[in-house]
mmCIF file of C-alpha atoms and ligand atoms in Angstrom:
data_model
loop_
_atom_site.group_PDB
_atom_site.id
_atom_site.type_symbol
_atom_site.label_atom_id
_atom_site.label_comp_id
_atom_site.label_asym_id
_atom_site.label_seq_id
_atom_site.Cartn_x
_atom_site.Cartn_y
_atom_site.Cartn_z
ATOM 1 C CA MET A 1 53.496 18.595 -12.089
ATOM 2 C CA LEU A 2 53.067 19.747 -16.032
ATOM 3 C CA LYS A 3 50.065 21.110 -17.460
ATOM 4 C CA PHE A 4 49.171 20.779 -21.129
ATOM 5 C CA PRO A 5 47.027 23.034 -22.877
ATOM 6 C CA GLN A 6 43.222 22.766 -22.965
ATOM 7 C CA ASN A 7 41.514 20.914 -25.608
ATOM 8 C CA PHE A 8 44.635 18.926 -26.309
ATOM 9 C CA LEU A 9 44.046 15.865 -28.349
ATOM 10 C CA TRP A 10 44.934 12.622 -26.233
ATOM 11 C CA GLY A 11 45.213 9.260 -27.764
ATOM 12 C CA ALA A 12 46.440 6.613 -29.899
ATOM 13 C CA ALA A 13 46.903 5.414 -33.472
ATOM 14 C CA THR A 14 46.650 2.505 -35.822
ATOM 15 C CA SER A 15 47.110 1.634 -39.654
ATOM 16 C CA ALA A 16 44.791 -0.632 -41.289
ATOM 17 C CA TYR A 17 47.080 -2.940 -42.622
ATOM 18 C CA GLN A 18 48.607 -3.519 -39.302
ATOM 19 C CA VAL A 19 45.326 -4.316 -37.010
ATOM 20 C CA GLU A 20 42.666 -5.278 -39.448
ATOM 21 C CA GLY A 21 43.458 -8.413 -40.956
ATOM 22 C CA ASP A 22 42.855 -10.160 -44.202
ATOM 23 C CA ASN A 23 43.844 -7.245 -46.363
ATOM 24 C CA VAL A 24 43.762 -9.467 -49.507
ATOM 25 C CA HIS A 25 43.868 -7.162 -51.968
ATOM 26 C CA SER A 26 46.884 -5.204 -51.003
ATOM 27 C CA ASP A 27 50.371 -5.499 -52.365
ATOM 28 C CA TRP A 28 51.900 -6.119 -48.940
ATOM 29 C CA TRP A 29 49.420 -9.258 -48.803
ATOM 30 C CA SER A 30 51.081 -10.867 -51.734
ATOM 31 C CA TRP A 31 54.453 -9.779 -50.964
ATOM 32 C CA GLU A 32 54.549 -11.269 -47.810
ATOM 33 C CA LYS A 33 53.929 -14.545 -49.176
ATOM 34 C CA LYS A 34 56.036 -14.322 -51.952
ATOM 35 C CA VAL A 35 59.200 -13.339 -49.892
ATOM 36 C CA GLY A 36 58.488 -15.863 -47.022
ATOM 37 C CA LYS A 37 58.005 -13.452 -44.396
ATOM 38 C CA GLU A 38 55.805 -13.894 -41.356
ATOM 39 C CA CYS A 39 52.321 -12.859 -42.936
ATOM 40 C CA SER A 40 49.665 -10.374 -41.489
ATOM 41 C CA GLY A 41 46.765 -12.595 -41.646
ATOM 42 C CA GLU A 42 44.261 -11.653 -39.373
ATOM 43 C CA ALA A 43 46.387 -9.450 -37.499
ATOM 44 C CA CYS A 44 44.241 -8.108 -34.686
ATOM 45 C CA ASN A 45 40.859 -8.773 -36.157
ATOM 46 C CA HIS A 46 40.061 -5.101 -35.494
ATOM 47 C CA TYR A 47 38.233 -5.120 -38.523
ATOM 48 C CA LYS A 48 35.801 -6.961 -36.551
ATOM 49 C CA PHE A 49 36.602 -5.767 -33.069
ATOM 50 C CA TYR A 50 36.730 -2.100 -33.766
ATOM 51 C CA GLU A 51 33.943 -1.118 -31.195
ATOM 52 C CA GLN A 52 35.315 -3.110 -28.482
ATOM 53 C CA ASP A 53 38.826 -1.587 -29.119
ATOM 54 C CA PHE A 54 37.249 1.873 -29.336
ATOM 55 C CA ASN A 55 35.504 1.184 -25.942
ATOM 56 C CA LEU A 56 38.810 -0.028 -24.426
ATOM 57 C CA ALA A 57 40.372 3.631 -25.511
ATOM 58 C CA LYS A 58 37.559 5.442 -23.855
ATOM 59 C CA ASN A 59 38.004 3.566 -20.726
ATOM 60 C CA LEU A 60 41.546 4.967 -20.824
ATOM 61 C CA ASN A 61 40.040 8.482 -21.440
ATOM 62 C CA HIS A 62 41.270 9.194 -25.008
ATOM 63 C CA ASN A 63 39.695 12.047 -26.710
ATOM 64 C CA ALA A 64 41.240 11.202 -30.241
ATOM 65 C CA HIS A 65 42.222 8.321 -32.259
ATOM 66 C CA ARG A 66 44.039 8.127 -35.408
ATOM 67 C CA PHE A 67 43.474 5.188 -38.109
ATOM 68 C CA SER A 68 43.841 4.334 -41.847
ATOM 69 C CA ILE A 69 41.779 3.527 -44.688
ATOM 70 C CA GLU A 70 42.902 0.678 -46.512
ATOM 71 C CA TRP A 71 42.849 1.816 -50.190
ATOM 72 C CA SER A 72 42.803 -1.620 -51.400
ATOM 73 C CA ARG A 73 39.634 -2.450 -49.604
ATOM 74 C CA ILE A 74 37.902 0.403 -51.287
ATOM 75 C CA GLU A 75 39.088 0.044 -55.063
ATOM 76 C CA PRO A 76 39.988 -3.961 -54.754
ATOM 77 C CA LYS A 77 40.389 -3.905 -58.523
ATOM 78 C CA GLN A 78 41.277 -0.957 -60.920
ATOM 79 C CA GLY A 79 38.029 1.456 -60.999
ATOM 80 C CA GLU A 80 35.646 -0.682 -58.986
ATOM 81 C CA PHE A 81 34.863 1.007 -55.621
ATOM 82 C CA SER A 82 33.184 -0.969 -52.794
ATOM 83 C CA LYS A 83 29.887 0.486 -51.232
ATOM 84 C CA LYS A 84 30.322 -2.152 -48.832
ATOM 85 C CA GLU A 85 34.070 -1.276 -47.355
ATOM 86 C CA LEU A 86 33.416 2.229 -47.456
ATOM 87 C CA GLN A 87 30.207 1.900 -45.265
ATOM 88 C CA HIS A 88 32.515 -0.085 -43.099
ATOM 89 C CA TYR A 89 34.486 3.094 -42.481
ATOM 90 C CA GLU A 90 31.346 5.295 -42.106
ATOM 91 C CA ASP A 91 30.591 2.751 -39.207
ATOM 92 C CA VAL A 92 34.280 2.895 -37.963
ATOM 93 C CA LEU A 93 33.528 6.854 -37.692
ATOM 94 C CA LEU A 94 30.418 6.692 -36.004
ATOM 95 C CA SER A 95 31.587 4.487 -33.569
ATOM 96 C CA LEU A 96 34.520 6.595 -32.623
ATOM 97 C CA LYS A 97 31.634 9.866 -32.951
ATOM 98 C CA LYS A 98 29.412 7.992 -30.428
ATOM 99 C CA LEU A 99 32.324 7.669 -27.634
ATOM 100 C CA GLY A 100 33.273 11.368 -28.292
ATOM 101 C CA ILE A 101 36.320 10.479 -29.836
ATOM 102 C CA GLU A 102 37.771 12.697 -32.657
ATOM 103 C CA PRO A 103 39.087 10.946 -35.354
ATOM 104 C CA LEU A 104 42.324 11.513 -37.346
ATOM 105 C CA VAL A 105 42.107 9.916 -40.714
ATOM 106 C CA THR A 106 45.094 8.653 -42.443
ATOM 107 C CA LEU A 107 44.190 7.988 -46.435
ATOM 108 C CA HIS A 108 47.781 6.070 -47.332
ATOM 109 C CA HIS A 109 49.513 4.229 -44.676
ATOM 110 C CA PHE A 110 52.468 2.335 -46.769
ATOM 111 C CA THR A 111 50.174 -0.070 -48.466
ATOM 112 C CA ASN A 112 48.748 -0.091 -51.816
ATOM 113 C CA PRO A 113 46.334 -1.869 -53.809
ATOM 114 C CA LEU A 114 47.828 -5.030 -55.665
ATOM 115 C CA TRP A 115 46.586 -3.819 -58.977
ATOM 116 C CA LEU A 116 48.418 -0.648 -58.695
ATOM 117 C CA SER A 117 51.539 -1.987 -58.091
ATOM 118 C CA LYS A 118 51.371 -4.341 -60.961
ATOM 119 C CA LEU A 119 50.892 -0.662 -62.744
ATOM 120 C CA GLY A 120 54.355 0.458 -61.441
ATOM 121 C CA GLY A 121 53.072 1.460 -58.281
ATOM 122 C CA TRP A 122 54.002 5.130 -57.482
ATOM 123 C CA GLU A 123 56.367 5.156 -59.987
ATOM 124 C CA ASN A 124 53.512 5.352 -62.367
ATOM 125 C CA LYS A 125 52.829 8.986 -62.611
ATOM 126 C CA LYS A 126 49.137 7.965 -63.170
ATOM 127 C CA SER A 127 49.482 7.060 -59.346
ATOM 128 C CA ILE A 128 48.606 10.664 -58.492
ATOM 129 C CA GLU A 129 45.458 10.739 -60.649
ATOM 130 C CA TYR A 130 44.481 6.970 -59.110
ATOM 131 C CA PHE A 131 45.095 8.173 -55.347
ATOM 132 C CA LEU A 132 42.904 11.312 -55.987
ATOM 133 C CA ARG A 133 40.023 9.088 -57.408
ATOM 134 C CA TYR A 134 39.992 6.944 -54.338
ATOM 135 C CA CYS A 135 40.558 9.832 -52.212
ATOM 136 C CA ASP A 136 37.208 11.713 -53.773
ATOM 137 C CA PHE A 137 35.488 8.507 -53.110
ATOM 138 C CA VAL A 138 36.116 8.143 -49.699
ATOM 139 C CA VAL A 139 36.239 12.056 -48.689
ATOM 140 C CA GLN A 140 33.096 12.729 -50.553
ATOM 141 C CA ALA A 141 31.203 10.227 -48.048
ATOM 142 C CA LEU A 142 33.084 10.563 -44.860
ATOM 143 C CA ALA A 143 33.566 14.338 -44.890
ATOM 144 C CA PRO A 144 30.391 14.984 -42.595
ATOM 145 C CA HIS A 145 32.627 12.505 -39.909
ATOM 146 C CA VAL A 146 35.843 14.059 -40.256
ATOM 147 C CA ARG A 147 38.140 17.380 -39.178
ATOM 148 C CA TYR A 148 41.484 15.983 -39.395
ATOM 149 C CA TRP A 149 42.708 14.497 -42.718
ATOM 150 C CA ILE A 150 46.288 13.027 -42.730
ATOM 151 C CA THR A 151 46.855 12.277 -46.748
ATOM 152 C CA ILE A 152 50.500 10.107 -46.509
ATOM 153 C CA ASN A 153 51.762 8.328 -43.672
ATOM 154 C CA GLU A 154 55.725 9.001 -43.446
ATOM 155 C CA PRO A 155 56.182 9.501 -47.134
ATOM 156 C CA THR A 156 60.351 9.591 -46.760
ATOM 157 C CA VAL A 157 59.787 6.221 -44.965
ATOM 158 C CA PHE A 158 57.682 4.695 -47.704
ATOM 159 C CA LEU A 159 60.220 5.833 -50.512
ATOM 160 C CA SER A 160 63.565 4.908 -48.648
ATOM 161 C CA HIS A 161 62.517 1.565 -47.378
ATOM 162 C CA ALA A 162 60.702 0.224 -50.941
ATOM 163 C CA TYR A 163 62.758 2.179 -53.322
ATOM 164 C CA ILE A 164 66.331 2.969 -51.649
ATOM 165 C CA PHE A 165 66.978 0.237 -49.081
ATOM 166 C CA GLY A 166 65.122 -2.778 -50.879
ATOM 167 C CA VAL A 167 63.525 -4.005 -47.703
ATOM 168 C CA TRP A 168 59.863 -3.383 -48.645
ATOM 169 C CA PRO A 169 57.867 -4.253 -51.875
ATOM 170 C CA PRO A 170 58.918 -3.491 -54.341
ATOM 171 C CA GLN A 171 62.463 -3.654 -52.957
ATOM 172 C CA ALA A 172 64.175 -1.308 -55.307
ATOM 173 C CA LYS A 173 67.429 0.038 -54.479
ATOM 174 C CA SER A 174 67.805 3.321 -56.962
ATOM 175 C CA PHE A 175 67.653 6.700 -55.881
ATOM 176 C CA PHE A 176 66.676 7.446 -59.634
ATOM 177 C CA ARG A 177 63.487 5.312 -58.998
ATOM 178 C CA ALA A 178 63.086 7.052 -55.560
ATOM 179 C CA LYS A 179 63.236 10.174 -56.785
ATOM 180 C CA THR A 180 60.171 9.725 -59.303
ATOM 181 C CA VAL A 181 58.046 8.124 -56.377
ATOM 182 C CA GLN A 182 59.246 11.187 -54.128
ATOM 183 C CA ASN A 183 58.004 13.648 -56.909
ATOM 184 C CA ASN A 184 54.736 11.616 -57.249
ATOM 185 C CA LEU A 185 54.096 11.444 -53.759
ATOM 186 C CA VAL A 186 54.575 15.618 -53.109
ATOM 187 C CA LYS A 187 52.173 16.110 -55.965
ATOM 188 C CA ALA A 188 49.648 13.769 -54.558
ATOM 189 C CA HIS A 189 49.507 15.216 -51.342
ATOM 190 C CA VAL A 190 49.106 19.110 -52.704
ATOM 191 C CA LYS A 191 46.664 17.989 -54.988
ATOM 192 C CA THR A 192 44.697 15.976 -52.111
ATOM 193 C CA TYR A 193 45.035 19.054 -50.048
ATOM 194 C CA ALA A 194 43.026 20.744 -52.575
ATOM 195 C CA LEU A 195 40.417 18.075 -53.275
ATOM 196 C CA ILE A 196 39.848 18.019 -49.994
ATOM 197 C CA HIS A 197 39.281 21.542 -49.130
ATOM 198 C CA ASN A 198 37.075 21.757 -52.576
ATOM 199 C CA ILE A 199 34.549 18.984 -51.211
ATOM 200 C CA TYR A 200 34.222 20.959 -48.266
ATOM 201 C CA LYS A 201 33.908 24.131 -49.464
ATOM 202 C CA LYS A 202 31.448 23.140 -51.715
ATOM 203 C CA SER A 203 29.154 21.262 -49.103
ATOM 204 C CA ASN A 204 29.760 24.411 -47.182
ATOM 205 C CA ALA A 205 31.267 22.227 -44.179
ATOM 206 C CA PRO A 206 33.617 23.816 -41.656
ATOM 207 C CA ARG A 207 37.183 23.710 -43.118
ATOM 208 C CA PRO A 208 39.085 20.592 -42.345
ATOM 209 C CA SER A 209 42.627 20.501 -41.214
ATOM 210 C CA VAL A 210 44.474 18.533 -43.792
ATOM 211 C CA GLY A 211 48.515 17.470 -43.373
ATOM 212 C CA PHE A 212 50.353 14.313 -43.725
ATOM 213 C CA SER A 213 52.496 12.503 -41.126
ATOM 214 C CA GLN A 214 56.357 12.998 -41.446
ATOM 215 C CA PHE A 215 59.025 10.512 -39.859
ATOM 216 C CA THR A 216 61.544 12.264 -38.350
ATOM 217 C CA GLN A 217 64.334 10.879 -36.110
ATOM 218 C CA ALA A 218 67.111 13.058 -34.082
ATOM 219 C CA PHE A 219 70.403 13.146 -36.318
ATOM 220 C CA VAL A 220 73.293 12.931 -33.758
ATOM 221 C CA PRO A 221 76.995 13.052 -35.001
ATOM 222 C CA CYS A 222 79.236 10.159 -33.201
ATOM 223 C CA VAL A 223 82.285 12.548 -33.559
ATOM 224 C CA ASN A 224 82.248 16.185 -34.566
ATOM 225 C CA THR A 225 84.109 16.187 -37.708
ATOM 226 C CA LEU A 226 83.293 18.228 -40.390
ATOM 227 C CA LYS A 227 81.902 15.018 -42.688
ATOM 228 C CA ASN A 228 79.601 14.005 -39.738
ATOM 229 C CA THR A 229 78.062 17.377 -39.344
ATOM 230 C CA LEU A 230 77.858 18.114 -42.941
ATOM 231 C CA ALA A 231 75.787 14.616 -43.119
ATOM 232 C CA THR A 232 73.920 15.447 -40.078
ATOM 233 C CA LYS A 233 72.445 18.434 -41.777
ATOM 234 C CA LEU A 234 72.170 16.887 -44.663
ATOM 235 C CA ARG A 235 69.833 14.346 -43.157
ATOM 236 C CA ASN A 236 67.893 16.420 -41.105
ATOM 237 C CA ASN A 237 66.866 18.567 -44.289
ATOM 238 C CA TRP A 238 66.438 15.928 -46.247
ATOM 239 C CA PHE A 239 64.782 13.136 -44.029
ATOM 240 C CA ASN A 240 62.838 15.291 -41.312
ATOM 241 C CA LEU A 241 62.585 18.659 -42.828
ATOM 242 C CA GLY A 242 61.985 18.133 -46.786
ATOM 243 C CA PHE A 243 58.593 16.984 -47.424
ATOM 244 C CA ILE A 244 57.219 19.483 -44.739
ATOM 245 C CA LYS A 245 59.059 22.664 -46.247
ATOM 246 C CA THR A 246 57.890 21.544 -50.063
ATOM 247 C CA CYS A 247 54.222 21.368 -48.824
ATOM 248 C CA ALA A 248 54.328 24.156 -46.800
ATOM 249 C CA GLN A 249 56.053 25.998 -50.113
ATOM 250 C CA HIS A 250 52.712 25.027 -51.664
ATOM 251 C CA HIS A 251 50.572 26.371 -48.883
ATOM 252 C CA ALA A 252 49.250 22.723 -48.461
ATOM 253 C CA LEU A 253 49.812 21.988 -44.935
ATOM 254 C CA ASP A 254 47.187 23.208 -42.339
ATOM 255 C CA PHE A 255 49.027 20.976 -39.810
ATOM 256 C CA ILE A 256 52.357 19.029 -39.077
ATOM 257 C CA GLY A 257 51.899 15.165 -38.238
ATOM 258 C CA LEU A 258 55.129 14.328 -36.633
ATOM 259 C CA ASN A 259 56.205 10.820 -35.785
ATOM 260 C CA TYR A 260 59.329 10.448 -33.613
ATOM 261 C CA TYR A 261 60.963 7.154 -32.363
ATOM 262 C CA SER A 262 64.320 7.360 -31.670
ATOM 263 C CA ARG A 263 67.794 8.848 -32.800
ATOM 264 C CA GLN A 264 70.450 7.961 -35.500
ATOM 265 C CA LEU A 265 74.019 8.237 -34.630
ATOM 266 C CA VAL A 266 75.684 9.700 -37.740
ATOM 267 C CA GLU A 267 79.472 8.810 -38.711
ATOM 268 C CA LEU A 268 80.399 9.075 -42.381
ATOM 269 C CA LYS A 269 82.680 6.336 -43.051
ATOM 270 C CA GLN A 270 84.159 7.690 -46.716
ATOM 271 C CA TRP A 271 82.677 10.321 -48.789
ATOM 272 C CA GLY A 272 79.867 9.292 -51.036
ATOM 273 C CA ILE A 273 76.156 9.681 -51.747
ATOM 274 C CA GLY A 274 75.183 6.381 -50.347
ATOM 275 C CA ASN A 275 77.570 7.000 -47.199
ATOM 276 C CA PHE A 276 75.979 10.468 -46.694
ATOM 277 C CA ILE A 277 72.330 8.683 -46.438
ATOM 278 C CA TRP A 278 72.962 5.858 -44.426
ATOM 279 C CA ASP A 279 76.330 5.284 -42.591
ATOM 280 C CA THR A 280 76.357 5.427 -38.633
ATOM 281 C CA CYS A 281 78.051 4.070 -35.875
ATOM 282 C CA GLN A 282 75.197 2.994 -34.120
ATOM 283 C CA ASN A 283 76.558 -0.519 -33.063
ATOM 284 C CA ASN A 284 79.078 1.081 -31.092
ATOM 285 C CA HIS A 285 77.161 2.998 -28.524
ATOM 286 C CA HIS A 286 75.204 1.289 -25.865
ATOM 287 C CA SER A 287 75.094 4.170 -23.721
ATOM 288 C CA VAL A 288 71.230 4.641 -23.571
ATOM 289 C CA LYS A 289 68.494 2.044 -23.323
ATOM 290 C CA LYS A 290 66.758 0.561 -26.528
ATOM 291 C CA ASN A 291 63.354 -0.867 -27.734
ATOM 292 C CA SER A 292 63.337 -4.589 -28.363
ATOM 293 C CA LEU A 293 64.137 -3.522 -32.237
ATOM 294 C CA GLY A 294 67.362 -2.134 -30.783
ATOM 295 C CA TRP A 295 66.504 1.831 -31.495
ATOM 296 C CA ASP A 296 68.057 4.157 -28.949
ATOM 297 C CA ILE A 297 65.617 5.816 -26.695
ATOM 298 C CA TYR A 298 66.234 9.355 -26.986
ATOM 299 C CA PRO A 299 63.507 11.569 -25.762
ATOM 300 C CA GLU A 300 65.439 14.861 -25.975
ATOM 301 C CA GLY A 301 65.612 14.443 -29.894
ATOM 302 C CA LEU A 302 62.017 15.295 -29.821
ATOM 303 C CA LEU A 303 62.528 18.753 -28.113
ATOM 304 C CA ASP A 304 64.868 19.455 -30.589
ATOM 305 C CA ILE A 305 62.833 18.781 -33.936
ATOM 306 C CA LEU A 306 59.832 20.253 -32.278
ATOM 307 C CA LEU A 307 62.241 23.611 -32.018
ATOM 308 C CA LYS A 308 63.256 23.308 -35.579
ATOM 309 C CA LEU A 309 59.446 23.267 -36.828
ATOM 310 C CA LYS A 310 58.592 26.238 -35.058
ATOM 311 C CA LYS A 311 59.789 28.499 -37.791
ATOM 312 C CA TYR A 312 56.685 27.041 -40.169
ATOM 313 C CA ASN A 313 54.401 28.759 -37.956
ATOM 314 C CA LEU A 314 51.848 25.830 -38.244
ATOM 315 C CA PRO A 315 49.670 23.502 -35.548
ATOM 316 C CA ILE A 316 51.600 20.504 -34.516
ATOM 317 C CA ILE A 317 50.318 17.054 -33.531
ATOM 318 C CA VAL A 318 52.569 14.239 -32.719
ATOM 319 C CA THR A 319 50.576 11.450 -34.724
ATOM 320 C CA GLU A 320 53.109 8.600 -33.324
ATOM 321 C CA ASN A 321 55.419 8.092 -30.659
ATOM 322 C CA GLY A 322 55.814 4.993 -29.165
ATOM 323 C CA ILE A 323 58.081 1.762 -28.092
ATOM 324 C CA CYS A 324 57.927 -1.895 -28.568
ATOM 325 C CA THR A 325 59.150 -3.787 -25.218
ATOM 326 C CA PRO A 326 58.566 -6.439 -23.058
ATOM 327 C CA ASP A 327 59.077 -4.190 -20.125
ATOM 328 C CA ASP A 328 55.806 -2.218 -19.516
ATOM 329 C CA VAL A 329 57.906 0.092 -16.870
ATOM 330 C CA LEU A 330 59.964 1.029 -19.334
ATOM 331 C CA ARG A 331 57.346 1.872 -21.823
ATOM 332 C CA TRP A 332 55.911 4.036 -19.141
ATOM 333 C CA GLU A 333 59.201 5.527 -18.546
ATOM 334 C CA TYR A 334 59.392 6.541 -22.406
ATOM 335 C CA ILE A 335 56.025 8.116 -22.566
ATOM 336 C CA HIS A 336 56.666 10.230 -19.559
ATOM 337 C CA ALA A 337 60.216 11.272 -21.273
ATOM 338 C CA HIS A 338 58.410 11.884 -24.262
ATOM 339 C CA LEU A 339 55.416 13.965 -23.064
ATOM 340 C CA LYS A 340 58.144 16.148 -20.639
ATOM 341 C CA ASN A 341 59.813 17.239 -23.691
ATOM 342 C CA ILE A 342 56.638 17.938 -25.783
ATOM 343 C CA HIS A 343 55.704 19.882 -22.646
ATOM 344 C CA ALA A 344 59.178 21.924 -22.544
ATOM 345 C CA ALA A 345 58.510 22.594 -26.539
ATOM 346 C CA ILE A 346 54.930 23.986 -25.697
ATOM 347 C CA GLN A 347 56.703 26.348 -22.647
ATOM 348 C CA LYS A 348 59.090 27.321 -25.582
ATOM 349 C CA GLY A 349 56.110 28.636 -28.016
ATOM 350 C CA VAL A 350 55.853 25.600 -30.137
ATOM 351 C CA PRO A 351 52.102 25.057 -31.285
ATOM 352 C CA ILE A 352 51.748 21.646 -30.529
ATOM 353 C CA SER A 353 48.089 20.533 -29.966
ATOM 354 C CA GLY A 354 48.110 16.829 -29.522
ATOM 355 C CA TYR A 355 49.786 13.605 -28.810
ATOM 356 C CA LEU A 356 48.943 10.111 -30.175
ATOM 357 C CA TYR A 357 51.005 6.952 -28.824
ATOM 358 C CA TRP A 358 51.841 4.504 -31.509
ATOM 359 C CA SER A 359 49.843 2.182 -30.991
ATOM 360 C CA LEU A 360 46.376 1.452 -29.550
ATOM 361 C CA LEU A 361 47.180 -2.284 -29.831
ATOM 362 C CA ASP A 362 50.254 -4.558 -30.157
ATOM 363 C CA ASN A 363 50.130 -5.250 -34.026
ATOM 364 C CA PHE A 364 52.043 -6.323 -37.226
ATOM 365 C CA GLU A 365 54.906 -4.512 -37.238
ATOM 366 C CA TRP A 366 55.880 -4.855 -41.341
ATOM 367 C CA ASP A 367 58.804 -6.815 -42.184
ATOM 368 C CA LYS A 368 59.607 -7.563 -38.384
ATOM 369 C CA GLY A 369 56.256 -9.236 -38.012
ATOM 370 C CA PHE A 370 54.269 -9.762 -34.618
ATOM 371 C CA ALA A 371 57.554 -10.033 -32.410
ATOM 372 C CA PRO A 372 57.661 -6.034 -31.262
ATOM 373 C CA ARG A 373 54.954 -5.063 -28.755
ATOM 374 C CA PHE A 374 54.043 -1.194 -29.296
ATOM 375 C CA GLY A 375 50.632 -1.797 -27.713
ATOM 376 C CA LEU A 376 48.984 0.260 -24.999
ATOM 377 C CA ILE A 377 47.011 -2.885 -24.921
ATOM 378 C CA ASP A 378 48.087 -6.221 -25.149
ATOM 379 C CA VAL A 379 46.938 -8.805 -27.872
ATOM 380 C CA ASN A 380 46.930 -12.696 -27.567
ATOM 381 C CA TYR A 381 47.098 -13.376 -31.358
ATOM 382 C CA ASN A 382 45.679 -16.860 -30.499
ATOM 383 C CA THR A 383 42.555 -16.001 -28.800
ATOM 384 C CA THR A 384 42.367 -12.171 -30.057
ATOM 385 C CA GLN A 385 42.092 -11.187 -26.119
ATOM 386 C CA ARG A 386 43.107 -7.708 -25.268
ATOM 387 C CA THR A 387 44.561 -6.847 -22.164
ATOM 388 C CA VAL A 388 45.056 -3.487 -20.797
ATOM 389 C CA ARG A 389 48.875 -2.737 -19.851
ATOM 390 C CA ALA A 390 49.920 -0.694 -16.617
ATOM 391 C CA SER A 391 51.298 2.063 -18.488
ATOM 392 C CA ALA A 392 48.064 2.452 -20.476
ATOM 393 C CA LEU A 393 46.266 3.600 -17.367
ATOM 394 C CA LYS A 394 48.851 5.786 -16.404
ATOM 395 C CA PHE A 395 48.883 7.214 -19.732
ATOM 396 C CA GLY A 396 45.064 7.604 -19.275
ATOM 397 C CA GLN A 397 45.416 9.381 -16.234
ATOM 398 C CA VAL A 398 47.242 12.190 -18.474
ATOM 399 C CA CYS A 399 44.686 11.981 -20.839
ATOM 400 C CA LYS A 400 42.058 12.436 -18.242
ATOM 401 C CA THR A 401 43.601 15.346 -16.598
ATOM 402 C CA GLY A 402 45.998 16.910 -18.995
ATOM 403 C CA ILE A 403 48.529 16.938 -16.179
ATOM 404 C CA LEU A 404 51.862 14.966 -16.438
ATOM 405 C CA GLU A 405 52.882 14.243 -12.694
HETATM 406 C C1 FCB B 1 56.112 3.856 -38.030
HETATM 407 C C2 FCB B 1 54.919 3.321 -38.889
HETATM 408 C C3 FCB B 1 53.872 2.819 -38.282
HETATM 409 C C4 FCB B 1 54.653 1.677 -37.237
HETATM 410 C C5 FCB B 1 55.922 2.546 -36.395
HETATM 411 C C6 FCB B 1 56.449 1.504 -35.496
HETATM 412 O O1 FCB B 1 57.331 4.498 -39.039
HETATM 413 O O2 FCB B 1 54.399 4.623 -39.511
HETATM 414 O O3 FCB B 1 53.351 2.086 -39.000
HETATM 415 O O4 FCB B 1 55.190 0.713 -37.911
HETATM 416 O O5 FCB B 1 56.521 3.087 -37.068
#
């Protein structure tokens, strides 16, 4: 029997574009159509059904919920801000508040307004100013309802998928362009951190907690050669810790948002910048169970990363961890094993204060479409009907008692 700390945040996460539906002013909306990918369309219709979905979360004993605000709804045209959409997000917050669920609000979760991408997206250094203006509008209005802000979701995933691997819009494959985006994202985070704190200070509101969500994975050498060990270290420092380190150095982090799913098996085929970044021996290893996208299930890697983060002396909230699978027994096995490792990290003195499963609902998994099922709650995309999975009930018991049997 493993007991978690009192006041632990328990719940699940979503992001606007993946669940709301009809985000017609977003860059992803036009990109999906242009490249002929499965389109997000009405997604889970969560824009309409959020109250019903939060009631389900409440019945599952969640006391926290992470969601994101869609910038392209708030500012559909450059400089034109929508009071109506702002009101929508205030209603979302009020609905969580009524249920006693603590919101964690993300300001940027991969998608951008189409107008911004036409101006060069995050490669344009003005993106920082535009982002701040949007954040100012949102935070001024919503501050009374929010204690936890997440500025940017997974900056390294955003920039590697969109600017290095070329699989997300704008499909660039350029280290040089990626570096520009990286610099702008860091600056945007640091400035937004200050902006949010200033807004709260001016209104004498209690100090908020501001951080960002970092995608992490366990990097494990296939064979312990010098090349592989070096590449493993480099990937760990760059992909897992780089942004955290920089933001901490700027004193712009109140907590670390940690997203963890899987491992990567590192095998350097030859010396080269690209090889250092992406060579793996993944396909040769069938020794562990996998999710439906083929990602290895590797819960012990989470403990490793949590221990590495201890030195930053910051509270850590697991802002995403989850599995897509048609096998709901495996889903519970996955959650259980990861919670066990989180508990072990807490025992070793890592200050972890919450766990948010990805995701509350099945949803639109970016370029992979609707096939991967990550939800605690099944969504029938034809009827919009929700069905709570057995794994959700088991997790709900942990949320209720703070005890993992
Ligand atoms: C994370 C993303 C999230 C979701 C999960 C499966 O990298 O933040 O939106 O797609 O992966």
